[in-house]
Amino acid sequence: MKLVFHSQPVKDMKSAVAFYRDILGMEEAWREGNHTVSFKANTDTQILLEDDKIEREFGPGSVFLVDNVDAYFTSNQSTLNFVKEPCDIPPGRYAIFTDDSGNPIRIIDMSKQ
């Protein structure tokens, strides 16, 4: 697993983008519609702003790149608490499990790129 994003739910995307871009001076890396914007944070890990209506119940957390989300899910389904089963996202597949404190750990793969 490689840490690739820190997911940050935001209430108002327009003001959040302005804050990260204009106040913090981060450079926009990419965006998906009006609900997801990623910023370069002077590190290999990007800040991923997401409309909080998408996954409000999970809150902020780390996003890790894995080779294959479905294989990871199958191999770890009995030992990890998956709260979101694998699903499609534009670059590949995505799932969420929690640590023993209930914090979300997101995994993605880039199988569609």
PDB file of C-alpha atoms in Angstrom:
ATOM      1  CA  MET A   1       0.000   0.000   0.000  1.00  0.00           C
ATOM      2  CA  LYS A   2       1.216   3.467  -0.892  1.00  0.00           C
ATOM      3  CA  LEU A   3      -0.303   6.630   0.609  1.00  0.00           C
ATOM      4  CA  VAL A   4      -1.482   8.764  -2.315  1.00  0.00           C
ATOM      5  CA  PHE A   5      -4.183  11.120  -0.928  1.00  0.00           C
ATOM      6  CA  HIS A   6      -5.528  12.609   2.243  1.00  0.00           C
ATOM      7  CA  SER A   7      -9.304  12.875   1.795  1.00  0.00           C
ATOM      8  CA  GLN A   8     -10.775  16.054   3.243  1.00  0.00           C
ATOM      9  CA  PRO A   9     -14.592  16.459   3.179  1.00  0.00           C
ATOM     10  CA  VAL A  10     -15.658  20.077   2.605  1.00  0.00           C
ATOM     11  CA  LYS A  11     -19.009  21.831   2.967  1.00  0.00           C
ATOM     12  CA  ASP A  12     -18.484  24.418   0.210  1.00  0.00           C
ATOM     13  CA  MET A  13     -16.220  23.347  -2.646  1.00  0.00           C
ATOM     14  CA  LYS A  14     -15.836  26.834  -4.128  1.00  0.00           C
ATOM     15  CA  SER A  15     -14.609  28.394  -0.883  1.00  0.00           C
ATOM     16  CA  ALA A  16     -12.478  25.336  -0.042  1.00  0.00           C
ATOM     17  CA  VAL A  17     -10.740  25.483  -3.423  1.00  0.00           C
ATOM     18  CA  ALA A  18     -10.099  29.198  -2.927  1.00  0.00           C
ATOM     19  CA  PHE A  19      -8.634  28.523   0.537  1.00  0.00           C
ATOM     20  CA  TYR A  20      -6.269  25.744  -0.549  1.00  0.00           C
ATOM     21  CA  ARG A  21      -5.272  27.568  -3.748  1.00  0.00           C
ATOM     22  CA  ASP A  22      -5.191  31.245  -2.730  1.00  0.00           C
ATOM     23  CA  ILE A  23      -4.441  31.138   1.002  1.00  0.00           C
ATOM     24  CA  LEU A  24      -2.281  28.006   1.255  1.00  0.00           C
ATOM     25  CA  GLY A  25      -0.770  28.410  -2.224  1.00  0.00           C
ATOM     26  CA  MET A  26      -1.332  24.831  -3.349  1.00  0.00           C
ATOM     27  CA  GLU A  27      -1.532  23.943  -7.027  1.00  0.00           C
ATOM     28  CA  GLU A  28      -4.585  22.138  -8.334  1.00  0.00           C
ATOM     29  CA  ALA A  29      -3.616  18.696  -9.671  1.00  0.00           C
ATOM     30  CA  TRP A  30      -6.969  17.555 -11.146  1.00  0.00           C
ATOM     31  CA  ARG A  31     -10.712  17.613 -10.590  1.00  0.00           C
ATOM     32  CA  GLU A  32     -13.700  15.363 -11.139  1.00  0.00           C
ATOM     33  CA  GLY A  33     -16.828  17.411 -11.860  1.00  0.00           C
ATOM     34  CA  ASN A  34     -17.851  19.844  -9.141  1.00  0.00           C
ATOM     35  CA  HIS A  35     -17.479  17.363  -6.271  1.00  0.00           C
ATOM     36  CA  THR A  36     -13.777  16.388  -6.145  1.00  0.00           C
ATOM     37  CA  VAL A  37     -10.614  18.499  -6.474  1.00  0.00           C
ATOM     38  CA  SER A  38      -7.067  17.340  -5.757  1.00  0.00           C
ATOM     39  CA  PHE A  39      -4.180  19.617  -4.768  1.00  0.00           C
ATOM     40  CA  LYS A  40      -0.435  19.069  -4.875  1.00  0.00           C
ATOM     41  CA  ALA A  41       0.900  19.563  -1.358  1.00  0.00           C
ATOM     42  CA  ASN A  42       4.678  19.692  -1.950  1.00  0.00           C
ATOM     43  CA  THR A  43       4.807  15.955  -1.296  1.00  0.00           C
ATOM     44  CA  ASP A  44       3.919  12.767  -3.156  1.00  0.00           C
ATOM     45  CA  THR A  45       0.617  12.742  -1.251  1.00  0.00           C
ATOM     46  CA  GLN A  46      -2.125  15.033  -2.546  1.00  0.00           C
ATOM     47  CA  ILE A  47      -4.936  16.732  -0.620  1.00  0.00           C
ATOM     48  CA  LEU A  48      -8.233  15.433  -1.991  1.00  0.00           C
ATOM     49  CA  LEU A  49     -11.188  17.764  -1.371  1.00  0.00           C
ATOM     50  CA  GLU A  50     -14.546  16.033  -1.692  1.00  0.00           C
ATOM     51  CA  ASP A  51     -18.066  17.347  -1.299  1.00  0.00           C
ATOM     52  CA  ASP A  52     -19.065  16.152   2.163  1.00  0.00           C
ATOM     53  CA  LYS A  53     -22.434  14.966   0.828  1.00  0.00           C
ATOM     54  CA  ILE A  54     -20.668  12.106  -0.991  1.00  0.00           C
ATOM     55  CA  GLU A  55     -19.316  10.218   2.047  1.00  0.00           C
ATOM     56  CA  ARG A  56     -20.337  12.358   4.994  1.00  0.00           C
ATOM     57  CA  GLU A  57     -20.493   9.389   7.364  1.00  0.00           C
ATOM     58  CA  PHE A  58     -16.831   8.443   6.903  1.00  0.00           C
ATOM     59  CA  GLY A  59     -15.050  11.781   7.446  1.00  0.00           C
ATOM     60  CA  PRO A  60     -11.431  12.593   6.588  1.00  0.00           C
ATOM     61  CA  GLY A  61      -8.784   9.944   6.187  1.00  0.00           C
ATOM     62  CA  SER A  62      -5.977   8.424   4.192  1.00  0.00           C
ATOM     63  CA  VAL A  63      -6.294   6.960   0.703  1.00  0.00           C
ATOM     64  CA  PHE A  64      -3.870   4.177  -0.223  1.00  0.00           C
ATOM     65  CA  LEU A  65      -3.046   2.858  -3.674  1.00  0.00           C
ATOM     66  CA  VAL A  66      -3.133  -0.937  -3.990  1.00  0.00           C
ATOM     67  CA  ASP A  67      -2.524  -3.119  -7.033  1.00  0.00           C
ATOM     68  CA  ASN A  68      -6.050  -4.511  -7.121  1.00  0.00           C
ATOM     69  CA  VAL A  69      -8.897  -3.422  -4.828  1.00  0.00           C
ATOM     70  CA  ASP A  70     -10.979  -6.527  -5.492  1.00  0.00           C
ATOM     71  CA  ALA A  71      -8.090  -8.874  -4.696  1.00  0.00           C
ATOM     72  CA  TYR A  72      -7.259  -6.870  -1.542  1.00  0.00           C
ATOM     73  CA  PHE A  73     -10.917  -7.038  -0.464  1.00  0.00           C
ATOM     74  CA  THR A  74     -11.096 -10.799  -1.089  1.00  0.00           C
ATOM     75  CA  SER A  75      -7.832 -11.471   0.769  1.00  0.00           C
ATOM     76  CA  ASN A  76      -8.730  -9.314   3.776  1.00  0.00           C
ATOM     77  CA  GLN A  77     -12.506  -9.505   4.000  1.00  0.00           C
ATOM     78  CA  SER A  78     -12.430 -11.823   7.010  1.00  0.00           C
ATOM     79  CA  THR A  79      -9.896  -9.769   8.996  1.00  0.00           C
ATOM     80  CA  LEU A  80     -10.805  -6.150   8.157  1.00  0.00           C
ATOM     81  CA  ASN A  81     -14.045  -4.257   8.773  1.00  0.00           C
ATOM     82  CA  PHE A  82     -15.067  -3.110   5.287  1.00  0.00           C
ATOM     83  CA  VAL A  83     -17.696  -0.360   5.464  1.00  0.00           C
ATOM     84  CA  LYS A  84     -17.799   0.193   1.698  1.00  0.00           C
ATOM     85  CA  GLU A  85     -17.332  -2.746  -0.634  1.00  0.00           C
ATOM     86  CA  PRO A  86     -15.372  -2.342  -3.880  1.00  0.00           C
ATOM     87  CA  CYS A  87     -17.028  -0.053  -6.403  1.00  0.00           C
ATOM     88  CA  ASP A  88     -16.129   1.746  -9.621  1.00  0.00           C
ATOM     89  CA  ILE A  89     -14.601   5.227  -9.670  1.00  0.00           C
ATOM     90  CA  PRO A  90     -13.284   7.037 -12.764  1.00  0.00           C
ATOM     91  CA  PRO A  91      -9.658   5.790 -12.540  1.00  0.00           C
ATOM     92  CA  GLY A  92     -10.414   2.269 -11.236  1.00  0.00           C
ATOM     93  CA  ARG A  93     -11.871   0.632  -8.124  1.00  0.00           C
ATOM     94  CA  TYR A  94     -12.397   1.886  -4.563  1.00  0.00           C
ATOM     95  CA  ALA A  95     -13.296   0.524  -1.111  1.00  0.00           C
ATOM     96  CA  ILE A  96     -13.190   1.595   2.546  1.00  0.00           C
ATOM     97  CA  PHE A  97     -12.395  -0.313   5.725  1.00  0.00           C
ATOM     98  CA  THR A  98     -11.886   0.984   9.262  1.00  0.00           C
ATOM     99  CA  ASP A  99      -9.105   0.579  11.778  1.00  0.00           C
ATOM    100  CA  ASP A 100      -9.839  -0.636  15.312  1.00  0.00           C
ATOM    101  CA  SER A 101     -10.770   2.938  16.352  1.00  0.00           C
ATOM    102  CA  GLY A 102     -13.292   3.345  13.550  1.00  0.00           C
ATOM    103  CA  ASN A 103     -11.136   5.614  11.376  1.00  0.00           C
ATOM    104  CA  PRO A 104     -11.688   5.185   7.626  1.00  0.00           C
ATOM    105  CA  ILE A 105      -8.917   3.759   5.470  1.00  0.00           C
ATOM    106  CA  ARG A 106      -9.653   4.104   1.780  1.00  0.00           C
ATOM    107  CA  ILE A 107      -8.039   2.001  -0.927  1.00  0.00           C
ATOM    108  CA  ILE A 108      -8.005   2.617  -4.672  1.00  0.00           C
ATOM    109  CA  ASP A 109      -6.495   1.081  -7.747  1.00  0.00           C
ATOM    110  CA  MET A 110      -5.925   2.596 -11.172  1.00  0.00           C
ATOM    111  CA  SER A 111      -7.253  -0.341 -13.159  1.00  0.00           C
ATOM    112  CA  LYS A 112      -9.114   1.842 -15.672  1.00  0.00           C
ATOM    113  CA  GLN A 113      -6.079   3.906 -16.674  1.00  0.00           C
TER     114      GLN A 113
END
